[in-house]
Coordinates of C-alpha atoms in Angstrom, one line a residue:
Chain A
M182 CA -0.1 0.0 0.1
T183 CA 1.4 3.5 -1.1
R184 CA 0.8 6.0 1.9
T185 CA 0.8 9.8 0.6
Y186 CA 2.1 12.5 2.8
G187 CA 2.0 16.2 2.9
P188 CA -0.5 19.1 3.6
Q189 CA -3.5 17.6 2.8
H190 CA -3.8 15.9 6.4
A191 CA -4.6 17.9 9.4
I192 CA -2.5 15.3 11.3
E193 CA -0.2 13.1 10.4
F194 CA 1.7 10.4 12.8
R195 CA 4.5 9.1 10.8
E196 CA 6.2 5.8 12.7
V197 CA 5.9 7.2 16.0
T198 CA 7.5 5.6 19.0
L199 CA 7.4 6.3 22.7
A200 CA 8.2 4.7 26.0
F201 CA 8.3 5.8 29.5
G202 CA 11.3 3.7 31.0
D203 CA 10.7 0.3 29.9
R204 CA 7.3 0.6 29.4
V205 CA 6.4 1.1 25.9
I206 CA 3.3 3.2 25.1
L207 CA 3.3 3.5 21.4
D208 CA 5.2 1.5 18.9
N209 CA 6.1 2.5 15.4
V210 CA 2.2 4.3 14.9
S211 CA 1.6 5.5 11.8
F212 CA -1.9 7.0 10.7
E213 CA -3.2 10.2 9.3
V214 CA -6.4 12.3 10.1
G215 CA -7.5 14.1 6.6
R216 CA -9.3 17.7 6.9
G217 CA -12.7 17.4 8.0
E218 CA -12.4 14.0 8.8
S219 CA -13.1 12.1 12.6
K220 CA -10.6 9.5 13.6
I221 CA -12.0 7.3 16.8
V222 CA -9.3 6.2 18.5
M223 CA -10.5 3.1 20.3
G224 CA -8.6 0.7 22.9
G225 CA -8.3 -0.8 26.6
S226 CA -7.0 1.8 29.3
G227 CA -3.8 2.4 29.2
T228 CA -2.9 1.6 25.4
G229 CA -1.8 4.9 24.4
K230 CA -5.1 6.7 23.5
S231 CA -4.5 9.6 25.5
T232 CA -0.8 10.0 24.7
I233 CA -1.5 10.3 21.0
L234 CA -3.3 13.4 21.7
R235 CA -0.5 14.7 23.9
L236 CA 2.1 13.9 21.0
A237 CA 0.0 15.8 18.7
L238 CA -0.4 18.7 20.9
G239 CA 3.4 18.8 21.4
L240 CA 2.7 18.4 25.1
I241 CA 5.1 15.7 25.3
K242 CA 7.9 14.7 22.4
P243 CA 8.0 11.1 20.8
D244 CA 11.2 9.0 21.5
A245 CA 11.1 8.6 17.4
G246 CA 9.2 9.1 14.3
Q247 CA 8.0 12.2 13.1
I248 CA 4.2 14.2 14.1
F249 CA 2.8 16.8 11.6
I250 CA 0.1 19.0 12.1
D251 CA -1.2 20.9 9.2
G252 CA 1.3 19.9 7.0
E253 CA 4.1 21.4 9.4
E254 CA 6.2 18.8 11.2
I255 CA 6.3 19.7 15.0
T256 CA 8.8 16.8 16.3
D257 CA 11.3 19.2 17.3
H258 CA 9.7 22.3 17.3
N259 CA 10.5 24.3 20.9
E260 CA 8.1 25.8 23.2
E261 CA 7.7 28.8 21.4
Q262 CA 7.3 27.2 18.0
L263 CA 4.5 24.9 19.6
M264 CA 2.3 27.6 20.7
R265 CA 1.7 29.0 17.3
V266 CA 0.7 25.5 16.3
R267 CA -1.2 25.1 19.5
Q268 CA -3.6 27.7 18.4
K269 CA -4.9 25.8 15.7
I270 CA -6.1 22.9 17.9
G271 CA -8.7 22.9 20.3
M272 CA -8.1 20.3 23.2
V273 CA -11.3 19.0 25.3
F274 CA -9.8 17.2 28.3
Q275 CA -11.4 14.2 30.3
E276 CA -12.8 16.2 33.0
G277 CA -13.0 19.0 31.5
A278 CA -9.8 20.6 33.3
L279 CA -11.0 23.6 33.8
F280 CA -9.3 26.6 35.5
D281 CA -11.2 25.9 38.6
S282 CA -10.3 29.4 40.4
M283 CA -12.2 31.1 36.8
T284 CA -15.8 31.4 36.2
V285 CA -17.3 29.7 33.5
Y286 CA -16.8 33.1 31.5
E287 CA -13.3 33.5 32.3
N288 CA -12.7 30.0 31.1
V289 CA -14.1 30.1 27.8
A290 CA -12.5 33.5 27.1
Y291 CA -9.0 32.7 28.4
R292 CA -7.3 32.1 25.1
L293 CA -8.6 35.4 24.0
R294 CA -7.5 37.2 26.9
E295 CA -4.3 35.7 26.5
Q296 CA -3.9 37.0 22.9
K297 CA -5.4 40.4 24.5
V298 CA -8.1 40.9 22.3
P299 CA -10.1 43.5 23.7
E300 CA -13.1 42.8 25.9
S301 CA -15.5 44.2 23.7
E302 CA -15.0 41.2 21.1
V303 CA -14.3 38.8 23.7
E304 CA -17.8 38.7 25.3
P305 CA -19.5 38.0 21.9
T306 CA -17.6 35.4 21.2
V307 CA -17.8 33.3 24.7
R308 CA -21.3 33.8 24.6
Q309 CA -21.4 32.5 20.9
M310 CA -19.6 29.3 22.3
L311 CA -21.5 28.6 25.2
R312 CA -24.6 29.1 23.0
F313 CA -23.2 26.1 20.9
V314 CA -22.6 23.7 23.8
D315 CA -25.9 25.3 25.5
L316 CA -24.5 26.5 28.6
E317 CA -25.2 30.3 28.3
H318 CA -27.2 30.5 31.5
A319 CA -24.0 29.1 33.7
I320 CA -22.0 31.6 32.3
F321 CA -20.8 33.3 35.6
Q322 CA -21.0 30.4 37.8
L323 CA -17.6 28.7 39.1
P324 CA -16.4 25.0 37.8
N325 CA -17.2 23.6 41.3
E326 CA -20.9 24.7 40.8
L327 CA -21.3 23.1 37.6
S328 CA -22.4 18.8 36.8
G329 CA -19.6 16.7 35.2
G330 CA -21.4 16.8 32.1
M331 CA -21.6 20.7 31.8
R332 CA -17.9 20.7 33.2
R333 CA -17.0 19.2 29.7
R334 CA -19.3 21.1 27.8
V335 CA -17.6 24.2 29.1
G336 CA -14.3 22.8 28.2
I337 CA -15.6 21.8 24.7
A338 CA -16.6 25.7 24.3
R339 CA -13.4 26.7 25.6
A340 CA -11.7 24.3 23.1
L341 CA -13.3 26.0 20.1
V342 CA -12.7 29.6 20.7
G343 CA -10.7 30.7 17.9
S344 CA -12.3 28.1 15.6
P345 CA -9.4 25.6 15.5
K346 CA -9.6 23.2 12.5
I347 CA -8.8 20.6 14.4
V348 CA -10.2 19.1 17.9
L349 CA -8.8 16.5 19.9
F350 CA -11.2 14.8 22.5
D351 CA -9.8 12.4 25.0
E352 CA -13.1 10.2 26.5
P353 CA -15.3 13.0 26.4
T354 CA -18.3 10.8 27.4
A355 CA -16.3 8.6 30.3
G356 CA -18.3 8.4 33.1
L357 CA -21.7 10.9 32.0
D358 CA -25.0 9.4 31.8
P359 CA -26.3 8.2 28.4
I360 CA -27.9 11.2 27.6
T361 CA -25.6 14.0 28.3
A362 CA -22.7 11.5 26.1
R363 CA -24.9 11.9 23.5
T364 CA -25.3 15.5 23.7
I365 CA -21.5 15.5 23.7
C366 CA -21.3 13.0 20.6
E367 CA -24.0 15.8 19.0
L368 CA -21.4 18.5 19.3
A369 CA -18.7 16.4 17.9
L370 CA -21.1 15.6 15.0
K371 CA -21.9 19.1 14.5
L372 CA -18.2 20.2 14.4
R373 CA -17.4 17.3 11.8
D374 CA -20.5 18.2 9.7
L375 CA -21.1 21.8 10.0
E376 CA -17.8 23.2 10.7
N377 CA -15.6 21.0 8.6
V378 CA -13.4 20.4 11.8
A379 CA -10.7 17.3 11.6
S380 CA -10.9 15.6 14.9
I381 CA -9.6 12.4 16.9
F382 CA -11.9 11.4 19.0
V383 CA -10.5 9.1 21.8
T384 CA -13.1 6.9 23.7
H385 CA -13.9 2.8 24.5
R386 CA -17.6 3.5 24.5
L387 CA -19.6 1.4 22.2
Q388 CA -22.7 3.9 22.0
D389 CA -20.4 6.9 21.3
I390 CA -18.8 4.4 18.1
E391 CA -22.2 4.1 16.9
V392 CA -23.7 7.7 17.1
L393 CA -20.5 9.2 15.4
S394 CA -20.6 6.1 12.8
S395 CA -23.9 6.3 11.9
E396 CA -25.2 9.7 12.2
Y397 CA -24.8 12.7 10.5
V398 CA -25.8 16.4 10.5
T399 CA -27.1 19.2 8.0
R400 CA -28.6 22.5 8.2
N401 CA -31.9 22.7 6.8
E402 CA -33.5 26.3 4.9
Q403 CA -34.3 27.6 8.3
G404 CA -30.9 27.1 9.5
D405 CA -32.0 24.5 12.0
V406 CA -29.4 21.7 12.9
E407 CA -31.0 18.1 12.0
F408 CA -29.7 14.7 12.6
H409 CA -30.3 12.1 10.2
K410 CA -29.3 8.3 10.4
E411 CA -26.8 6.5 7.5
N412 CA -29.0 4.4 5.7
D413 CA -28.5 2.3 2.3
E414 CA -28.7 5.8 0.1
V415 CA -26.0 7.6 2.3
C416 CA -22.8 6.1 3.7
L417 CA -20.5 8.0 5.9
V418 CA -16.8 8.3 4.6
N419 CA -15.4 11.0 6.8
T420 CA -15.4 8.8 9.9
R421 CA -12.9 6.4 10.4
F422 CA -11.4 4.2 13.3
I423 CA -8.0 3.0 14.4
M424 CA -7.9 0.4 17.3
L425 CA -4.8 0.2 19.7
K426 CA -3.6 -2.8 21.3
D427 CA -0.3 -3.4 23.2
G428 CA 1.1 0.1 21.5
Q429 CA 0.4 -0.8 18.1
I430 CA -2.4 0.0 15.7
I431 CA -4.2 -3.3 15.2
F432 CA -6.9 -1.7 13.0
S433 CA -7.1 0.9 10.8
G434 CA -10.1 1.8 8.5
S435 CA -14.3 2.3 8.2
D436 CA -17.0 1.0 10.9
E437 CA -18.2 -1.4 8.1
Q438 CA -14.6 -3.2 8.1
L439 CA -14.5 -2.7 11.7
N440 CA -17.3 -5.1 12.2
E441 CA -16.1 -7.4 9.9
A442 CA -12.8 -7.5 11.4
P443 CA -11.5 -10.9 12.4
D444 CA -9.3 -10.2 14.9
P445 CA -10.3 -11.8 18.3
Y446 CA -9.3 -8.8 20.4
I447 CA -11.9 -6.4 18.5
R448 CA -14.5 -9.2 18.1
R449 CA -14.5 -9.1 22.0
F450 CA -14.3 -5.8 22.4
L451 CA -17.4 -4.9 20.1
Q452 CA -19.2 -7.8 21.8
R453 CA -19.7 -5.7 24.8
R454 CA -22.1 -3.8 23.1
G455 CA -25.8 -3.3 24.6
Chain B
M788 CA 22.5 4.6 45.5
N789 CA 18.7 5.5 44.7
L790 CA 18.7 8.3 46.9
L791 CA 21.9 10.0 45.5
Y792 CA 20.4 9.5 42.0
N793 CA 16.9 11.1 43.1
T794 CA 18.8 13.9 45.0
I795 CA 21.0 14.7 41.8
Y796 CA 18.2 14.5 39.4
Q797 CA 16.1 17.0 41.6
L798 CA 18.9 19.3 42.1
Q799 CA 19.1 19.6 38.2
E800 CA 15.7 19.8 37.5
I801 CA 15.2 22.3 39.7
T802 CA 18.1 24.3 38.2
L803 CA 16.5 23.9 34.6
L804 CA 13.5 25.1 36.2
T805 CA 15.6 28.1 37.7
W806 CA 17.2 28.4 34.3
R807 CA 13.8 28.5 32.3
A808 CA 12.3 31.1 34.7
L809 CA 15.4 33.6 34.7
R810 CA 15.1 33.0 31.2
S811 CA 11.5 34.0 30.5
L812 CA 11.5 36.7 33.7
F813 CA 11.5 39.6 31.4
R814 CA 10.1 38.4 28.2
P815 CA 6.9 39.4 27.2
P816 CA 4.0 38.5 28.3
M817 CA 4.0 40.0 31.8
Y818 CA 1.3 38.7 34.3
W819 CA 1.5 41.7 36.6
S820 CA -2.0 41.4 38.0
E821 CA -1.3 37.8 38.9
M822 CA 2.0 38.9 40.4
L823 CA -0.1 41.3 42.6
K824 CA -2.8 38.7 43.4
Q825 CA 0.5 36.0 44.3
M826 CA 2.0 39.1 46.6
D827 CA -1.4 39.4 48.2
V828 CA -1.9 35.9 49.1
L829 CA 1.8 34.9 49.8
G830 CA 2.8 37.8 51.3
F831 CA -0.2 39.7 53.2
G832 CA -1.6 36.4 53.5
S833 CA 1.3 35.5 56.4
L834 CA 1.3 38.8 58.2
A835 CA -1.0 37.5 60.8
I836 CA 1.4 34.4 61.5
I837 CA 4.9 36.6 61.3
L838 CA 3.3 39.4 63.6
L839 CA 2.9 36.4 66.2
T840 CA 6.0 35.0 65.7
G841 CA 8.0 37.9 65.4
T842 CA 6.4 39.1 69.0
F843 CA 6.8 36.4 70.8
T844 CA 10.2 35.3 69.9
G845 CA 11.6 39.0 71.0
G846 CA 9.6 38.4 74.2
V847 CA 11.6 35.5 74.6
L848 CA 14.6 36.5 73.8
A849 CA 14.2 39.2 76.1
L850 CA 13.1 36.8 78.9
N851 CA 16.2 34.4 78.4
S852 CA 19.2 37.2 77.7
A853 CA 18.1 39.3 80.6
N854 CA 18.1 36.1 82.9
T855 CA 22.0 35.9 81.6
L856 CA 22.5 39.1 81.5
Q857 CA 21.7 40.1 85.0
R858 CA 24.6 37.8 86.6
F859 CA 27.1 39.9 84.8
G860 CA 25.1 43.2 85.4
F861 CA 24.6 43.9 82.1
T862 CA 20.6 43.8 81.8
N863 CA 20.8 47.3 80.1
Q864 CA 22.1 45.4 77.2
T865 CA 19.0 43.3 76.5
G866 CA 18.1 45.6 74.0
E867 CA 21.3 45.2 71.8
L868 CA 21.2 41.4 72.5
V869 CA 17.4 40.8 71.2
A870 CA 17.8 43.3 68.2
T871 CA 21.0 41.8 67.0
S872 CA 19.8 38.5 67.2
L873 CA 16.5 39.0 65.5
I874 CA 17.9 41.1 62.7
R875 CA 20.9 38.6 62.1
E876 CA 19.5 35.4 62.1
L877 CA 15.9 34.8 63.9
G878 CA 14.3 37.2 61.9
P879 CA 15.2 35.9 58.3
V880 CA 15.1 32.4 59.3
L881 CA 12.0 32.2 61.1
T882 CA 9.9 34.2 58.9
C883 CA 11.1 32.0 56.0
L884 CA 10.5 28.7 57.9
M885 CA 7.0 29.8 58.2
L886 CA 6.5 31.2 54.8
A887 CA 8.0 27.8 53.7
G888 CA 5.5 26.0 55.9
R889 CA 2.3 28.0 54.9
V890 CA 3.2 29.1 51.3
G891 CA 5.7 26.8 50.4
S892 CA 3.2 23.9 50.9
G893 CA 0.4 25.9 49.6
I894 CA 2.4 26.5 46.2
A895 CA 3.0 22.8 45.8
A896 CA -0.5 21.8 46.5
E897 CA -2.1 24.1 44.1
L898 CA 0.3 23.4 41.1
G899 CA 0.1 19.7 42.3
S900 CA -3.7 19.5 41.8
M901 CA -3.7 21.6 38.7
I902 CA -1.3 19.2 37.2
V903 CA -3.4 15.7 38.6
S904 CA -6.7 17.8 36.9
E905 CA -4.6 18.4 33.4
Q906 CA -4.9 22.1 34.2
I907 CA -1.5 22.9 33.4
D908 CA -1.9 20.8 30.5
A909 CA -4.8 22.7 29.6
M910 CA -3.0 26.1 29.7
R911 CA -0.2 24.9 27.3
A912 CA -2.6 23.9 25.4
L913 CA -4.3 27.4 25.2
G914 CA -0.9 28.7 24.4
T915 CA 0.1 30.1 28.0
D916 CA 3.7 29.3 29.2
P917 CA 3.2 27.9 32.8
V918 CA 6.5 28.8 33.8
K919 CA 5.3 32.6 32.9
K920 CA 1.8 32.5 34.3
L921 CA 2.3 30.6 37.5
V922 CA 6.2 30.4 38.5
I923 CA 7.5 33.8 37.8
P924 CA 4.8 35.8 39.7
R925 CA 5.2 33.2 42.7
I926 CA 9.3 34.3 42.5
I927 CA 8.8 37.6 42.4
A928 CA 6.3 37.8 44.8
L929 CA 8.3 35.9 47.6
L930 CA 11.5 37.6 46.4
L931 CA 9.9 40.9 47.4
M932 CA 7.8 39.6 50.3
A933 CA 10.2 37.5 52.1
P934 CA 12.4 40.8 53.1
A935 CA 9.0 42.7 53.9
L936 CA 7.5 40.4 56.5
T937 CA 10.8 39.9 57.6
V938 CA 11.4 43.4 58.5
I939 CA 7.9 43.3 59.9
C940 CA 9.1 40.5 61.7
D941 CA 12.1 42.0 63.4
L942 CA 10.0 45.1 64.3
M943 CA 7.3 43.2 66.3
G944 CA 10.4 41.3 67.6
I945 CA 12.0 44.4 69.2
L946 CA 8.8 45.5 70.3
G947 CA 8.0 42.2 71.9
G948 CA 11.5 42.6 73.7
L949 CA 10.8 46.0 74.9
F950 CA 7.2 44.7 76.3
V951 CA 9.0 41.9 78.7
A952 CA 11.7 44.2 79.6
V953 CA 9.4 47.1 80.6
S954 CA 7.1 44.7 82.4
Q955 CA 9.0 42.2 83.4
I956 CA 12.5 43.4 84.4
F957 CA 11.2 47.2 84.8
Q958 CA 13.6 48.7 82.6
A959 CA 13.2 52.1 81.0
T960 CA 11.8 52.1 77.7
S961 CA 15.0 54.4 76.5
V962 CA 17.4 52.2 78.0
Y963 CA 15.9 49.2 75.7
M964 CA 15.7 51.4 72.6
A965 CA 19.0 52.8 72.7
S966 CA 20.6 49.7 73.3
A967 CA 18.7 48.0 70.6
Q968 CA 19.5 50.9 68.1
R969 CA 23.4 50.0 68.5
A970 CA 22.6 46.8 66.9
M971 CA 20.8 48.4 63.9
T972 CA 23.8 49.2 61.9
G973 CA 23.8 49.4 58.2
N974 CA 25.6 46.3 57.2
E975 CA 23.6 44.3 60.4
I976 CA 20.4 45.3 58.6
I977 CA 22.0 45.0 54.5
G978 CA 23.0 41.3 55.8
G979 CA 19.6 40.3 57.7
L980 CA 17.7 41.9 54.1
L981 CA 20.3 39.8 52.0
K982 CA 18.8 36.5 53.6
P983 CA 15.5 36.7 53.3
V984 CA 15.5 37.6 49.4
V985 CA 17.6 34.4 49.2
F986 CA 15.3 32.4 51.5
G987 CA 11.9 33.4 49.8
F988 CA 13.4 32.6 46.2
I989 CA 14.3 28.9 47.5
I990 CA 10.7 28.6 48.6
A991 CA 9.3 29.8 45.5
I992 CA 11.4 27.4 43.1
V993 CA 11.2 24.4 45.7
G994 CA 7.1 24.7 45.7
C995 CA 6.8 25.4 42.1
Y996 CA 9.1 22.7 41.3
M997 CA 7.5 19.9 43.7
G998 CA 3.8 21.0 42.4
L999 CA 4.9 21.0 38.7
S1000 CA 6.5 17.4 39.3
T1001 CA 3.6 16.2 41.0
K1002 CA 2.7 12.5 40.0
G1003 CA 0.6 9.8 40.8
G1004 CA -3.1 11.6 41.3
T1005 CA -4.1 13.5 44.7
V1006 CA -1.7 11.1 46.7
G1007 CA 1.1 12.7 44.7
V1008 CA -0.3 15.9 45.5
G1009 CA 0.0 15.6 49.4
R1010 CA 3.3 13.8 48.7
A1011 CA 4.8 17.1 46.5
T1012 CA 3.5 19.6 49.6
T1013 CA 5.3 17.3 52.3
R1014 CA 8.7 17.8 50.2
S1015 CA 8.1 21.0 49.7
V1016 CA 8.5 22.0 53.3
V1017 CA 11.0 19.5 54.0
V1018 CA 13.1 20.4 51.4
S1019 CA 12.7 24.1 51.4
S1020 CA 13.0 24.3 55.2
I1021 CA 16.2 22.3 54.9
L1022 CA 17.3 24.3 52.3
V1023 CA 16.6 27.6 54.4
I1024 CA 18.7 26.6 57.5
F1025 CA 21.5 25.2 55.4
V1026 CA 22.1 28.0 53.0
D1027 CA 21.7 30.2 56.0
F1028 CA 25.0 28.8 57.5
L1029 CA 26.3 29.6 54.1
I1030 CA 25.2 33.2 54.0
T1031 CA 26.4 33.6 57.5
K1032 CA 29.8 32.3 56.7
L1033 CA 30.1 34.8 54.0
L1034 CA 28.6 38.0 55.5
I1035 CA 31.2 37.5 58.6
A1036 CA 34.0 36.9 56.4
T1037 CA 33.1 40.4 54.4
I1038 CA 30.6 42.8 56.1
L1039 CA 30.1 41.2 59.4
G1040 CA 33.6 40.8 60.4
Y1041 CA 34.4 40.7 64.1
D1042 CA 36.6 44.1 64.7

């Protein structure tokens, strides 16, 4: 199989290896995420799923291999150069990782204030982002007054400030009730289908996988958002899967291929369904 | 062997953090409001314990030294003894030990919880250098506040000594104050202010390093906090010895 590299990919990992001491976290991992594409990264706990996101952000450096963001190699970037690259990326952390000394407003406004954007422009953007995650009413609350689901939605709003074309989700639905988890998946769908955002979505919940691989979003003539299910006429091509096991990619492809994959680990993983 | 390796490793990491902090000290952006906030939290917040520490230390010093001086008929020197002990040694060391306990632990716990809850990663992801935003304001705050609090501690100690001298050994205020004034030479004061500047830096950098190197969840935060207090207290006492030696060799030598 030939592999094409270049700026057509939003994110690209080329033979990335990372070990902490004797423990190999990622072993020669290569994949790419196209523009506007969602890559769902699955795997058991401790298989290096979150590590991939930290590598993509440049928070940690690989021991070997190359990482490209928007066609630019970031492997050897220093912190200052990384700051520039990180402006293209929004990251949603597992528990939200909100700054607990700041209100929801200040959390969402954080990036803009750091960039010295005048306050008159900050407020409308913050309100717009909070409206997107349906939390405008919580604008002056502190993170510890919010529920787990609300905190993650604020985390999403904060990540989306500045309209990044790449968004990384680190198990955004873990430990949430099914309805809130679905709300978060719907936000990811809206980003993928309406905003053309490339994303890596780390999860091990089969319900998320189901929603992200079989539903899509359109906007009707009134400008309202409509959710549809994949059927015989429409097949989603902008969502693809990676399965990690012991630091290696054991599967890469579409949901149809995933369901037919013969690997016993994948079969066991998928049988937890229901 | 492991202990030696760990000590050297930590020393290296603290030096690196110091180097990173110094290098980005004057590079924009500067977080002035954060600095002011830290001065308020770390400095002004510690005022009460420093007032109490100073007053009682001065009082105890006066009690003990008057008792001894009485045997030689030198009770009128009580003020000088109290003031010299405070300005040279007890003011800076006690103030900074209190700061290591109250402030150093607080810094380590705060930064440690931020690491554990991924807030530091979030900060970096949002384009902020945590060294600039978190470490430098704390260093600057302690560099300025530790000497300021030491002066207050010294002053309260001298007043505490005065209270004891007047009420317990029935000395005239003027005798005590005149004696105390003799201790306050320029060189003594310079020496007494140099120490807390160095100690303040140690407390800030150790607290920040321990916090930022937290590993292993909430248990790790507890460990980082304890370690921060232990390491910075020991360093304060050890460095105090070195500085005293240096001061005696230079400006405070015996005539």
